[in-house]
Amino acid sequence: MQRVALTILLVFASTLFFCSSADGGFAPCQDTVRAEVVGNTINVYHDQAEWNCCATMVFELIAVQDTFNLLEFETFEVGPCFCICCFDLLTSIAHVPPGDYLVRVLSGHTGEVFGEIWVTVELGPWGEPWLGETAQSPCGGWNVGADDPASSTWGRVKALFR
């Protein structure tokens, strides 16, 4: 009986600690998808994406006719932490032929659609599009590609939740 009670208590405690930013008294992630076309490249931004705070994101591109399905996957060096963060993600789809395209950003784990947007590519080569540059902000997000802020304490804070 004690073993069952202890197991239930541990599951309940884990559930309490593994909460989203909204549950922790912080504003919830806004989870917005936007895109811009630069030449023959489509830059896809997933701002305020809610993922595990220890995740390193990996992307996969699946092109089907005039639709680009961009899948996001969480990967972990050691394992997930007991916290959730808002990340700003950038992925580019390069070498895109001229045309109108639907860009969809989805969870590679569940298939949930985070957002979709139509874009028009006016210039470009003929050939197969491929996944180009990717970037991920630190937890909490700020402009992708911006220099790391002066605070270096985040690594120590994140380690507390491992």
mmCIF file of C-alpha atoms in Angstrom:
data_model
loop_
_atom_site.group_PDB
_atom_site.id
_atom_site.type_symbol
_atom_site.label_atom_id
_atom_site.label_comp_id
_atom_site.label_asym_id
_atom_site.label_seq_id
_atom_site.Cartn_x
_atom_site.Cartn_y
_atom_site.Cartn_z
ATOM 1 C CA MET A 1 0.000 0.000 0.000
ATOM 2 C CA GLN A 2 2.846 2.394 0.838
ATOM 3 C CA ARG A 3 4.473 1.702 -2.523
ATOM 4 C CA VAL A 4 1.275 2.591 -4.419
ATOM 5 C CA ALA A 5 0.815 5.766 -2.371
ATOM 6 C CA LEU A 6 4.443 6.773 -2.980
ATOM 7 C CA THR A 7 4.088 6.177 -6.726
ATOM 8 C CA ILE A 8 0.918 8.283 -6.868
ATOM 9 C CA LEU A 9 2.624 11.039 -4.860
ATOM 10 C CA LEU A 10 5.637 11.052 -7.206
ATOM 11 C CA VAL A 11 3.422 11.228 -10.290
ATOM 12 C CA PHE A 12 1.415 14.060 -8.726
ATOM 13 C CA ALA A 13 4.600 15.949 -7.755
ATOM 14 C CA SER A 14 6.034 15.517 -11.252
ATOM 15 C CA THR A 15 2.820 16.860 -12.724
ATOM 16 C CA LEU A 16 3.025 19.932 -10.503
ATOM 17 C CA PHE A 17 6.640 20.669 -11.448
ATOM 18 C CA PHE A 18 6.202 20.029 -15.167
ATOM 19 C CA CYS A 19 4.002 22.964 -16.027
ATOM 20 C CA SER A 20 3.803 25.472 -18.798
ATOM 21 C CA SER A 21 4.913 29.056 -18.491
ATOM 22 C CA ALA A 22 1.268 30.120 -18.128
ATOM 23 C CA ASP A 23 0.781 27.812 -15.148
ATOM 24 C CA GLY A 24 3.901 29.236 -13.490
ATOM 25 C CA GLY A 25 2.466 32.738 -13.365
ATOM 26 C CA PHE A 26 4.148 33.829 -16.586
ATOM 27 C CA ALA A 27 2.369 34.949 -19.737
ATOM 28 C CA PRO A 28 1.593 31.977 -22.016
ATOM 29 C CA CYS A 29 3.575 31.503 -25.200
ATOM 30 C CA GLN A 30 1.887 33.311 -28.094
ATOM 31 C CA ASP A 31 2.843 30.607 -30.638
ATOM 32 C CA THR A 32 2.804 32.599 -33.904
ATOM 33 C CA VAL A 33 3.939 31.490 -37.352
ATOM 34 C CA ARG A 34 5.039 33.989 -40.000
ATOM 35 C CA ALA A 35 7.113 33.827 -43.170
ATOM 36 C CA GLU A 36 9.025 36.109 -45.516
ATOM 37 C CA VAL A 37 10.394 35.460 -48.982
ATOM 38 C CA VAL A 38 13.935 36.588 -49.791
ATOM 39 C CA GLY A 39 14.823 35.756 -53.385
ATOM 40 C CA ASN A 40 14.194 32.027 -53.735
ATOM 41 C CA THR A 41 14.288 31.331 -49.985
ATOM 42 C CA ILE A 42 11.322 31.233 -47.611
ATOM 43 C CA ASN A 43 12.268 32.186 -44.044
ATOM 44 C CA VAL A 44 9.757 30.635 -41.635
ATOM 45 C CA TYR A 45 9.523 32.017 -38.096
ATOM 46 C CA HIS A 46 7.781 30.201 -35.262
ATOM 47 C CA ASP A 47 7.785 32.841 -32.533
ATOM 48 C CA GLN A 48 7.018 31.990 -28.918
ATOM 49 C CA ALA A 49 6.945 28.235 -29.610
ATOM 50 C CA GLU A 50 6.253 26.294 -26.413
ATOM 51 C CA TRP A 51 8.667 23.384 -25.947
ATOM 52 C CA ASN A 52 10.595 21.724 -23.135
ATOM 53 C CA CYS A 53 13.259 24.145 -21.879
ATOM 54 C CA CYS A 54 16.092 21.614 -22.388
ATOM 55 C CA ALA A 55 15.085 20.779 -25.963
ATOM 56 C CA THR A 56 17.206 21.315 -29.021
ATOM 57 C CA MET A 57 14.876 21.596 -31.982
ATOM 58 C CA VAL A 58 15.386 19.623 -35.183
ATOM 59 C CA PHE A 59 13.378 20.281 -38.341
ATOM 60 C CA GLU A 60 12.218 18.129 -41.243
ATOM 61 C CA LEU A 61 10.829 19.399 -44.550
ATOM 62 C CA ILE A 62 8.194 17.450 -46.475
ATOM 63 C CA ALA A 63 7.218 19.020 -49.805
ATOM 64 C CA VAL A 64 3.911 17.903 -51.343
ATOM 65 C CA GLN A 65 2.957 19.754 -54.554
ATOM 66 C CA ASP A 66 2.425 23.410 -53.502
ATOM 67 C CA THR A 67 2.625 22.703 -49.744
ATOM 68 C CA PHE A 68 5.697 22.710 -47.515
ATOM 69 C CA ASN A 69 5.147 20.804 -44.266
ATOM 70 C CA LEU A 70 7.798 21.881 -41.791
ATOM 71 C CA LEU A 71 7.955 19.456 -38.858
ATOM 72 C CA GLU A 72 9.488 20.448 -35.515
ATOM 73 C CA PHE A 73 10.975 17.768 -33.257
ATOM 74 C CA GLU A 74 12.264 18.086 -29.695
ATOM 75 C CA THR A 75 15.593 16.342 -29.117
ATOM 76 C CA PHE A 76 17.514 16.033 -25.858
ATOM 77 C CA GLU A 77 21.177 15.438 -25.015
ATOM 78 C CA VAL A 78 20.345 13.970 -21.605
ATOM 79 C CA GLY A 79 16.585 14.058 -21.271
ATOM 80 C CA PRO A 80 13.768 16.536 -20.830
ATOM 81 C CA CYS A 81 13.760 18.999 -17.941
ATOM 82 C CA PHE A 82 10.796 19.714 -15.703
ATOM 83 C CA CYS A 83 10.047 23.068 -17.316
ATOM 84 C CA ILE A 84 8.533 24.536 -20.460
ATOM 85 C CA CYS A 85 9.824 27.626 -22.295
ATOM 86 C CA CYS A 86 8.890 29.904 -25.158
ATOM 87 C CA PHE A 87 11.431 29.756 -27.997
ATOM 88 C CA ASP A 88 11.767 31.794 -31.176
ATOM 89 C CA LEU A 89 12.587 29.423 -34.036
ATOM 90 C CA LEU A 90 13.765 30.174 -37.570
ATOM 91 C CA THR A 91 13.941 27.740 -40.442
ATOM 92 C CA SER A 92 14.549 28.532 -44.076
ATOM 93 C CA ILE A 93 13.402 26.636 -47.134
ATOM 94 C CA ALA A 94 15.973 27.276 -49.856
ATOM 95 C CA HIS A 95 16.090 26.759 -53.629
ATOM 96 C CA VAL A 96 12.312 27.234 -54.056
ATOM 97 C CA PRO A 97 10.987 27.530 -57.646
ATOM 98 C CA PRO A 98 8.643 30.453 -58.472
ATOM 99 C CA GLY A 99 5.027 29.929 -57.411
ATOM 100 C CA ASP A 100 2.478 30.200 -54.606
ATOM 101 C CA TYR A 101 3.063 27.911 -51.623
ATOM 102 C CA LEU A 102 1.283 26.969 -48.421
ATOM 103 C CA VAL A 103 3.802 26.703 -45.577
ATOM 104 C CA ARG A 104 2.583 24.665 -42.594
ATOM 105 C CA VAL A 105 4.458 24.337 -39.296
ATOM 106 C CA LEU A 106 3.596 21.162 -37.391
ATOM 107 C CA SER A 107 4.700 19.160 -34.385
ATOM 108 C CA GLY A 108 6.704 16.226 -35.680
ATOM 109 C CA HIS A 109 5.576 14.248 -32.632
ATOM 110 C CA THR A 110 1.795 14.791 -32.700
ATOM 111 C CA GLY A 111 0.994 16.323 -36.095
ATOM 112 C CA GLU A 112 -0.569 19.386 -34.411
ATOM 113 C CA VAL A 113 -0.591 22.342 -36.819
ATOM 114 C CA PHE A 114 0.946 25.408 -35.157
ATOM 115 C CA GLY A 115 0.208 27.690 -38.091
ATOM 116 C CA GLU A 116 0.089 28.008 -41.845
ATOM 117 C CA ILE A 117 0.660 30.850 -44.259
ATOM 118 C CA TRP A 118 0.590 31.372 -48.031
ATOM 119 C CA VAL A 119 3.681 32.877 -49.662
ATOM 120 C CA THR A 120 4.632 33.800 -53.225
ATOM 121 C CA VAL A 121 8.123 33.176 -54.589
ATOM 122 C CA GLU A 122 8.730 35.288 -57.688
ATOM 123 C CA LEU A 123 12.380 34.502 -58.414
ATOM 124 C CA GLY A 124 14.207 31.256 -58.256
ATOM 125 C CA PRO A 125 15.789 28.236 -59.842
ATOM 126 C CA TRP A 126 14.025 25.122 -60.947
ATOM 127 C CA GLY A 127 14.798 22.134 -58.813
ATOM 128 C CA GLU A 128 14.133 20.531 -55.471
ATOM 129 C CA PRO A 129 13.672 22.792 -52.432
ATOM 130 C CA TRP A 130 15.750 21.897 -49.397
ATOM 131 C CA LEU A 131 15.963 22.812 -45.735
ATOM 132 C CA GLY A 132 18.392 25.693 -45.244
ATOM 133 C CA GLU A 133 19.467 27.619 -42.170
ATOM 134 C CA THR A 134 17.883 26.923 -38.784
ATOM 135 C CA ALA A 135 18.184 28.848 -35.519
ATOM 136 C CA GLN A 136 16.758 28.580 -32.004
ATOM 137 C CA SER A 137 16.693 31.335 -29.397
ATOM 138 C CA PRO A 138 17.535 30.684 -25.772
ATOM 139 C CA CYS A 139 14.635 29.871 -23.470
ATOM 140 C CA GLY A 140 12.367 32.875 -23.057
ATOM 141 C CA GLY A 141 13.004 33.942 -26.627
ATOM 142 C CA TRP A 142 14.365 37.052 -28.178
ATOM 143 C CA ASN A 143 15.181 37.878 -31.752
ATOM 144 C CA VAL A 144 16.766 34.844 -33.391
ATOM 145 C CA GLY A 145 20.287 35.689 -34.454
ATOM 146 C CA ALA A 146 20.709 38.362 -31.772
ATOM 147 C CA ASP A 147 23.769 38.181 -29.554
ATOM 148 C CA ASP A 148 23.404 36.369 -26.255
ATOM 149 C CA PRO A 149 22.405 38.824 -23.533
ATOM 150 C CA ALA A 150 24.882 39.699 -20.785
ATOM 151 C CA SER A 151 23.302 37.299 -18.277
ATOM 152 C CA SER A 152 25.071 33.946 -18.214
ATOM 153 C CA THR A 153 23.079 32.469 -15.339
ATOM 154 C CA TRP A 154 20.510 30.661 -17.469
ATOM 155 C CA GLY A 155 22.668 27.515 -17.787
ATOM 156 C CA ARG A 156 22.873 27.206 -14.007
ATOM 157 C CA VAL A 157 19.134 27.774 -13.599
ATOM 158 C CA LYS A 158 18.313 25.207 -16.284
ATOM 159 C CA ALA A 159 20.593 22.660 -14.594
ATOM 160 C CA LEU A 160 18.470 22.886 -11.439
ATOM 161 C CA PHE A 161 15.506 21.410 -13.334
ATOM 162 C CA ARG A 162 17.350 18.383 -14.760
#
